[in-house]
Coordinates of N, CA and C in Angstrom, one line a residue:
X1 N 30.8 -36.6 -33.1 CA 29.6 -36.9 -32.3 C 28.5 -37.4 -33.3
X2 N 27.9 -38.5 -32.9 CA 26.8 -39.1 -33.8 C 25.6 -38.2 -33.9
X3 N 25.0 -38.3 -35.0 CA 23.8 -37.5 -35.2 C 22.7 -37.9 -34.2
X4 N 22.0 -37.0 -33.7 CA 21.0 -37.3 -32.7 C 19.6 -37.3 -33.4
X5 N 19.6 -37.4 -34.7 CA 18.3 -37.4 -35.4 C 17.9 -36.0 -35.9
X6 N 16.8 -36.0 -36.6 CA 16.4 -34.7 -37.1 C 15.4 -34.0 -36.2
X7 N 15.6 -32.7 -36.1 CA 14.7 -31.9 -35.3 C 14.1 -30.9 -36.3
X8 N 12.9 -30.4 -36.0 CA 12.3 -29.5 -37.0 C 13.2 -28.3 -37.2
X9 N 13.4 -28.0 -38.5 CA 14.3 -26.9 -38.9 C 15.7 -27.2 -38.9
X10 N 16.1 -28.5 -38.5 CA 17.5 -28.9 -38.5 C 18.0 -29.0 -39.9
X11 N 19.2 -28.5 -40.1 CA 19.9 -28.7 -41.4 C 21.3 -29.2 -41.2
X12 N 21.7 -29.4 -39.9 CA 23.1 -29.8 -39.6 C 23.3 -31.2 -40.0
X13 N 22.3 -32.1 -40.0 CA 22.5 -33.5 -40.4 C 22.4 -33.6 -41.9
X14 N 22.2 -32.5 -42.6 CA 22.1 -32.6 -44.1 C 20.7 -32.7 -44.6
X15 N 19.7 -32.7 -43.7 CA 18.4 -32.7 -44.2 C 17.6 -31.5 -43.6
X16 N 16.6 -31.1 -44.3 CA 15.8 -30.0 -43.8 C 14.4 -30.5 -43.5
X17 N 13.9 -30.3 -42.4 CA 12.6 -30.7 -42.0 C 11.7 -29.5 -41.8
X18 N 10.4 -29.7 -41.9 CA 9.5 -28.6 -41.7 C 9.6 -28.1 -40.3
X19 N 9.8 -26.9 -40.1 CA 10.1 -26.3 -38.8 C 8.8 -26.2 -37.9
X20 N 7.7 -26.0 -38.6 CA 6.5 -25.8 -37.8 C 5.3 -25.9 -38.7
X21 N 4.1 -25.6 -38.1 CA 2.9 -25.6 -38.9 C 2.9 -24.6 -40.0
X22 N 3.7 -23.5 -39.9 CA 3.8 -22.5 -40.9 C 4.4 -23.0 -42.2
X23 N 5.5 -23.8 -42.0 CA 6.1 -24.5 -43.1 C 5.2 -25.4 -43.8
X24 N 4.4 -26.2 -43.0 CA 3.4 -27.1 -43.6 C 2.3 -26.3 -44.3
X25 N 1.9 -25.2 -43.8 CA 0.8 -24.4 -44.4 C 1.3 -23.9 -45.8
X26 N 2.6 -23.6 -45.9 CA 3.1 -23.2 -47.2 C 3.2 -24.3 -48.2
X27 N 3.7 -25.5 -47.7 CA 4.0 -26.6 -48.5 C 2.7 -27.4 -49.0
X28 N 1.7 -27.5 -48.2 CA 0.5 -28.2 -48.6 C -0.1 -27.7 -49.9
X29 N -0.4 -26.4 -50.0 CA -1.0 -25.9 -51.2 C -0.1 -26.1 -52.5
X30 N 1.2 -26.0 -52.3 CA 2.1 -26.2 -53.4 C 2.0 -27.6 -53.9
X31 N 2.0 -28.5 -52.9 CA 1.9 -30.0 -53.3 C 0.6 -30.3 -53.9
X32 N -0.5 -29.7 -53.4 CA -1.8 -30.0 -53.9 C -1.9 -29.5 -55.4
X33 N -1.3 -28.3 -55.6 CA -1.3 -27.7 -57.0 C -0.4 -28.6 -57.9
X34 N 0.7 -29.1 -57.4 CA 1.5 -29.9 -58.2 C 0.8 -31.2 -58.6
X35 N 0.1 -31.8 -57.6 CA -0.6 -33.0 -57.9 C -1.7 -32.8 -58.9
X36 N -2.5 -31.7 -58.8 CA -3.5 -31.4 -59.8 C -2.9 -31.2 -61.2
X37 N -1.8 -30.5 -61.2 CA -1.1 -30.2 -62.5 C -0.7 -31.6 -63.1
X38 N -0.1 -32.5 -62.3 CA 0.3 -33.7 -62.8 C -0.8 -34.6 -63.4
X39 N -1.9 -34.6 -62.7 CA -3.1 -35.3 -63.2 C -3.6 -34.7 -64.5
X40 N -3.6 -33.4 -64.6 CA -4.1 -32.7 -65.8 C -3.1 -33.0 -67.0
X41 N -1.8 -33.0 -66.7 CA -0.8 -33.3 -67.8 C -0.9 -34.7 -68.2
X42 N -1.2 -35.6 -67.3 CA -1.2 -37.0 -67.6 C -2.3 -37.3 -68.7
X43 N -3.4 -36.5 -68.6 CA -4.5 -36.7 -69.5 C -4.2 -36.2 -70.9
X44 N -3.2 -35.3 -71.0 CA -2.8 -34.7 -72.3 C -1.8 -35.5 -73.1
X45 N -1.0 -36.3 -72.4 CA 0.1 -37.0 -73.1 C -0.2 -38.4 -73.5
X46 N 0.5 -38.8 -74.5 CA 0.2 -40.1 -75.1 C 0.9 -41.2 -74.3
X47 N 0.2 -42.4 -74.2 CA 0.8 -43.5 -73.5 C 2.1 -43.9 -74.1
X48 N 3.0 -44.4 -73.3 CA 4.3 -44.9 -73.8 C 5.4 -43.8 -73.9
X49 N 5.0 -42.6 -73.8 CA 6.1 -41.5 -73.9 C 6.9 -41.5 -72.6
X50 N 8.0 -40.9 -72.7 CA 8.9 -40.7 -71.5 C 8.2 -39.9 -70.5
X51 N 7.5 -38.8 -70.9 CA 6.8 -38.0 -69.9 C 5.7 -38.7 -69.2
X52 N 5.0 -39.6 -69.9 CA 4.0 -40.4 -69.3 C 4.6 -41.3 -68.3
X53 N 5.7 -41.9 -68.6 CA 6.3 -42.8 -67.6 C 6.7 -42.0 -66.3
X54 N 7.3 -40.8 -66.5 CA 7.7 -40.0 -65.4 C 6.5 -39.6 -64.6
X55 N 5.4 -39.2 -65.2 CA 4.2 -38.8 -64.5 C 3.6 -40.0 -63.7
X56 N 3.5 -41.1 -64.4 CA 2.9 -42.3 -63.8 C 3.8 -42.7 -62.6
X57 N 5.1 -42.6 -62.7 CA 6.0 -43.0 -61.6 C 5.7 -42.1 -60.4
X58 N 5.6 -40.8 -60.6 CA 5.4 -39.9 -59.5 C 4.0 -40.0 -58.9
X59 N 3.0 -40.2 -59.8 CA 1.6 -40.3 -59.3 C 1.4 -41.6 -58.5
X60 N 2.1 -42.7 -58.9 CA 2.0 -43.9 -58.2 C 2.6 -43.9 -56.8
X61 N 3.6 -43.0 -56.7 CA 4.3 -42.9 -55.4 C 3.9 -41.6 -54.7
X62 N 2.8 -41.0 -55.0 CA 2.5 -39.7 -54.4 C 2.4 -39.7 -52.9
X63 N 1.8 -40.8 -52.3 CA 1.7 -40.9 -50.9 C 3.0 -40.8 -50.2
X64 N 4.0 -41.6 -50.8 CA 5.3 -41.6 -50.2 C 6.0 -40.2 -50.5
X65 N 5.8 -39.6 -51.6 CA 6.5 -38.4 -51.9 C 6.0 -37.2 -51.0
X66 N 4.8 -37.3 -50.6 CA 4.2 -36.2 -49.8 C 4.1 -36.6 -48.3
X67 N 4.7 -37.7 -47.9 CA 4.7 -38.1 -46.5 C 5.3 -37.1 -45.5
X68 N 6.3 -36.4 -46.0 CA 6.9 -35.4 -45.2 C 6.0 -34.3 -44.6
X69 N 4.8 -34.1 -45.3 CA 3.8 -33.2 -44.9 C 3.1 -33.6 -43.6
X70 N 3.0 -34.9 -43.4 CA 2.3 -35.5 -42.3 C 3.1 -35.5 -41.0
X71 N 4.4 -35.5 -41.1 CA 5.3 -35.6 -40.0 C 6.4 -34.6 -40.2
X72 N 6.5 -33.6 -39.3 CA 7.6 -32.6 -39.5 C 9.0 -33.1 -39.3
X73 N 9.2 -34.3 -38.8 CA 10.5 -34.9 -38.6 C 11.0 -35.6 -39.9
X74 N 10.1 -36.0 -40.8 CA 10.4 -36.7 -42.0 C 11.1 -35.7 -42.9
X75 N 12.3 -36.0 -43.4 CA 12.9 -35.0 -44.3 C 12.2 -34.9 -45.7
X76 N 12.3 -33.8 -46.3 CA 11.7 -33.6 -47.7 C 12.5 -34.4 -48.7
X77 N 13.7 -34.7 -48.5 CA 14.5 -35.4 -49.5 C 15.4 -36.4 -48.7
X78 N 16.2 -37.2 -49.5 CA 17.1 -38.2 -48.9 C 18.5 -37.8 -49.3
X79 N 18.8 -36.5 -49.4 CA 20.1 -36.1 -49.8 C 21.2 -36.5 -48.8
X80 N 20.9 -36.5 -47.5 CA 21.8 -36.9 -46.5 C 22.3 -38.4 -46.8
X81 N 21.3 -39.3 -47.0 CA 21.6 -40.7 -47.3 C 22.4 -40.8 -48.6
X82 N 22.0 -40.1 -49.6 CA 22.8 -40.1 -50.9 C 24.2 -39.7 -50.7
X83 N 24.4 -38.6 -49.9 CA 25.8 -38.2 -49.7 C 26.6 -39.2 -48.9
X84 N 26.0 -40.0 -48.0 CA 26.7 -41.0 -47.3 C 27.2 -42.1 -48.1
X85 N 26.4 -42.5 -49.2 CA 26.8 -43.6 -50.0 C 27.6 -43.2 -51.3
X86 N 27.7 -41.9 -51.5 CA 28.4 -41.4 -52.7 C 29.8 -41.9 -52.9
X87 N 30.6 -41.9 -51.8 CA 32.0 -42.4 -52.0 C 32.0 -43.9 -52.5
X88 N 31.1 -44.6 -51.9 CA 31.1 -46.1 -52.3 C 30.5 -46.2 -53.7
X89 N 29.5 -45.4 -54.1 CA 29.0 -45.5 -55.4 C 30.0 -45.1 -56.5
X90 N 30.8 -44.1 -56.2 CA 31.8 -43.6 -57.1 C 32.9 -44.6 -57.3
X91 N 33.3 -45.3 -56.2 CA 34.3 -46.3 -56.3 C 33.9 -47.7 -56.7
X92 N 32.7 -47.9 -56.9 CA 32.2 -49.2 -57.2 C 32.9 -49.8 -58.4
X93 N 33.1 -49.1 -59.5 CA 33.7 -49.6 -60.7 C 35.2 -50.0 -60.4
X94 N 35.8 -49.2 -59.5 CA 37.2 -49.5 -59.2 C 37.3 -50.8 -58.3
X95 N 36.3 -51.1 -57.6 CA 36.3 -52.2 -56.8 C 35.7 -53.5 -57.3
X96 N 35.4 -53.5 -58.6 CA 34.8 -54.7 -59.2 C 35.6 -55.9 -59.1
X97 N 36.9 -55.7 -59.2 CA 37.8 -56.9 -59.1 C 38.7 -56.8 -57.9
X98 N 38.1 -57.3 -56.8 CA 38.8 -57.3 -55.5 C 39.8 -58.4 -55.4
X99 N 39.8 -59.3 -56.4 CA 40.7 -60.4 -56.3 C 40.0 -61.7 -56.2
X100 N 39.0 -61.8 -55.3 CA 38.2 -63.0 -55.1 C 37.0 -62.5 -54.3
X101 N 36.0 -63.4 -54.2 CA 34.8 -63.2 -53.4 C 35.2 -62.9 -52.0
X102 N 36.1 -63.7 -51.5 CA 36.5 -63.6 -50.1 C 37.2 -62.2 -49.8
X103 N 38.0 -61.8 -50.8 CA 38.6 -60.5 -50.6 C 37.6 -59.4 -50.7
X104 N 36.6 -59.5 -51.6 CA 35.5 -58.5 -51.7 C 34.7 -58.4 -50.4
X105 N 34.5 -59.5 -49.8 CA 33.7 -59.5 -48.5 C 34.5 -58.8 -47.4
X106 N 35.8 -59.1 -47.4 CA 36.7 -58.4 -46.4 C 36.7 -56.9 -46.7
X107 N 36.9 -56.5 -47.9 CA 36.9 -55.1 -48.3 C 35.6 -54.4 -47.9
X108 N 34.5 -55.1 -48.1 CA 33.1 -54.5 -47.8 C 33.0 -54.4 -46.2
X109 N 33.6 -55.3 -45.5 CA 33.5 -55.2 -44.0 C 34.3 -54.0 -43.5
X110 N 35.5 -53.8 -44.1 CA 36.4 -52.7 -43.7 C 35.7 -51.4 -44.1
X111 N 35.1 -51.3 -45.3 CA 34.4 -50.1 -45.7 C 33.3 -49.7 -44.8
X112 N 32.5 -50.8 -44.4 CA 31.4 -50.6 -43.5 C 31.9 -50.1 -42.2
X113 N 33.0 -50.6 -41.7 CA 33.5 -50.1 -40.4 C 34.0 -48.6 -40.5
X114 N 34.6 -48.3 -41.6 CA 35.1 -46.9 -41.9 C 33.9 -46.0 -41.9
X115 N 32.8 -46.3 -42.6 CA 31.6 -45.5 -42.7 C 31.0 -45.4 -41.3
X116 N 30.8 -46.5 -40.6 CA 30.2 -46.4 -39.3 C 31.0 -45.6 -38.3
X117 N 32.3 -45.7 -38.4 CA 33.2 -44.8 -37.6 C 32.9 -43.3 -37.9
X118 N 32.9 -43.0 -39.1 CA 32.6 -41.6 -39.5 C 31.2 -41.1 -39.0
X119 N 30.2 -42.0 -39.2 CA 28.9 -41.6 -38.7 C 28.8 -41.4 -37.2
X120 N 29.7 -42.1 -36.5 CA 29.7 -42.0 -35.1 C 30.6 -40.9 -34.6
X121 N 31.1 -40.1 -35.5 CA 32.0 -39.0 -35.2 C 33.4 -39.3 -34.9
X122 N 33.9 -40.5 -35.3 CA 35.3 -40.8 -35.1 C 36.1 -40.6 -36.3
X123 N 37.4 -40.3 -36.1 CA 38.4 -40.3 -37.2 C 38.6 -41.7 -37.6
X124 N 38.3 -42.1 -38.8 CA 38.4 -43.5 -39.2 C 39.9 -44.1 -39.0
X125 N 40.9 -43.3 -39.3 CA 42.2 -43.8 -39.1 C 42.5 -44.1 -37.7
X126 N 42.2 -43.2 -36.8 CA 42.4 -43.4 -35.3 C 41.6 -44.5 -34.8
X127 N 40.4 -44.7 -35.3 CA 39.5 -45.8 -34.9 C 40.1 -47.1 -35.3
X128 N 40.5 -47.3 -36.6 CA 41.0 -48.5 -37.0 C 42.4 -48.8 -36.4
X129 N 43.2 -47.8 -36.2 CA 44.5 -48.0 -35.6 C 44.3 -48.6 -34.2
X130 N 43.5 -48.0 -33.4 CA 43.2 -48.4 -32.0 C 42.6 -49.8 -32.0
X131 N 41.6 -50.0 -32.8 CA 40.9 -51.3 -32.8 C 41.8 -52.4 -33.2
X132 N 42.6 -52.2 -34.3 CA 43.5 -53.3 -34.7 C 44.6 -53.5 -33.7
X133 N 45.0 -52.5 -32.9 CA 46.0 -52.7 -31.9 C 45.4 -53.5 -30.7
X134 N 44.2 -53.2 -30.4 CA 43.6 -53.8 -29.2 C 43.0 -55.2 -29.5
X135 N 42.6 -55.4 -30.7 CA 41.9 -56.7 -31.1 C 42.6 -57.9 -30.6
X136 N 43.9 -58.1 -30.8 CA 44.5 -59.4 -30.5 C 44.4 -59.7 -29.0
X137 N 44.3 -58.7 -28.1 CA 44.3 -59.0 -26.7 C 42.9 -58.7 -26.1
X138 N 42.0 -58.4 -26.9 CA 40.6 -58.1 -26.4 C 39.9 -59.4 -26.1
X139 N 39.2 -59.5 -24.9 CA 38.5 -60.7 -24.6 C 37.4 -60.9 -25.6
X140 N 37.1 -62.1 -25.9 CA 36.0 -62.4 -26.9 C 34.6 -61.8 -26.4
X141 N 34.4 -61.9 -25.1 CA 33.2 -61.4 -24.6 C 33.1 -59.8 -24.6
X142 N 34.2 -59.2 -24.9 CA 34.2 -57.7 -24.9 C 34.5 -57.1 -26.3
X143 N 34.4 -58.0 -27.3 CA 34.6 -57.5 -28.7 C 33.6 -56.4 -29.1
X144 N 32.4 -56.5 -28.6 CA 31.4 -55.5 -29.0 C 31.8 -54.1 -28.6
X145 N 32.7 -54.0 -27.6 CA 33.2 -52.7 -27.1 C 34.0 -52.0 -28.2
X146 N 34.4 -52.7 -29.2 CA 35.2 -52.1 -30.3 C 34.4 -51.7 -31.5
X147 N 33.1 -51.9 -31.4 CA 32.2 -51.5 -32.5 C 32.1 -50.0 -32.5
X148 N 32.0 -49.3 -33.7 CA 32.0 -47.9 -33.7 C 31.1 -47.2 -32.8
X149 N 29.9 -47.7 -32.6 CA 28.9 -47.0 -31.8 C 29.2 -47.1 -30.3
X150 N 30.1 -48.0 -29.9 CA 30.5 -48.2 -28.5 C 31.9 -47.9 -28.2
X151 N 32.7 -47.7 -29.2 CA 34.2 -47.5 -29.0 C 34.5 -46.3 -28.3
X152 N 35.4 -46.4 -27.4 CA 36.0 -45.3 -26.6 C 37.5 -45.4 -26.8
X153 N 38.2 -44.3 -27.2 CA 39.7 -44.4 -27.4 C 40.3 -44.6 -26.0
X154 N 41.4 -45.3 -26.0 CA 42.1 -45.5 -24.7 C 43.1 -44.3 -24.5

């Protein structure tokens, strides 16, 4: 079953969102203290050091880093997205040499279909088996019915 999006307190989709104003009331002072601490530390470290770069990076992106406080549906992290791309990132080195650019594009299309099928709650093997069986006889005007978000097994 495809994810229906995040709801406050939801952890089933791999993200945790602020459940209510109580969660926000706890998080805001912590984030404010962290921001003040980062500003104070930035004044103490020398320019060009690794810690300076880390502090500057975070301070420059502070609005984005703390956006989850403004909207309880915005996740505090992007772990769910990271976990979705992990298999492809791990295999990237193995797939450097797909044979040709054309083969690489085909492999990317298949991997995209597999991932989309998984995200829509389908067994990728069953999905591909059914789609590849039906594709030769499917009317051109009905090809969209075979896309993972619209596919229904026969």
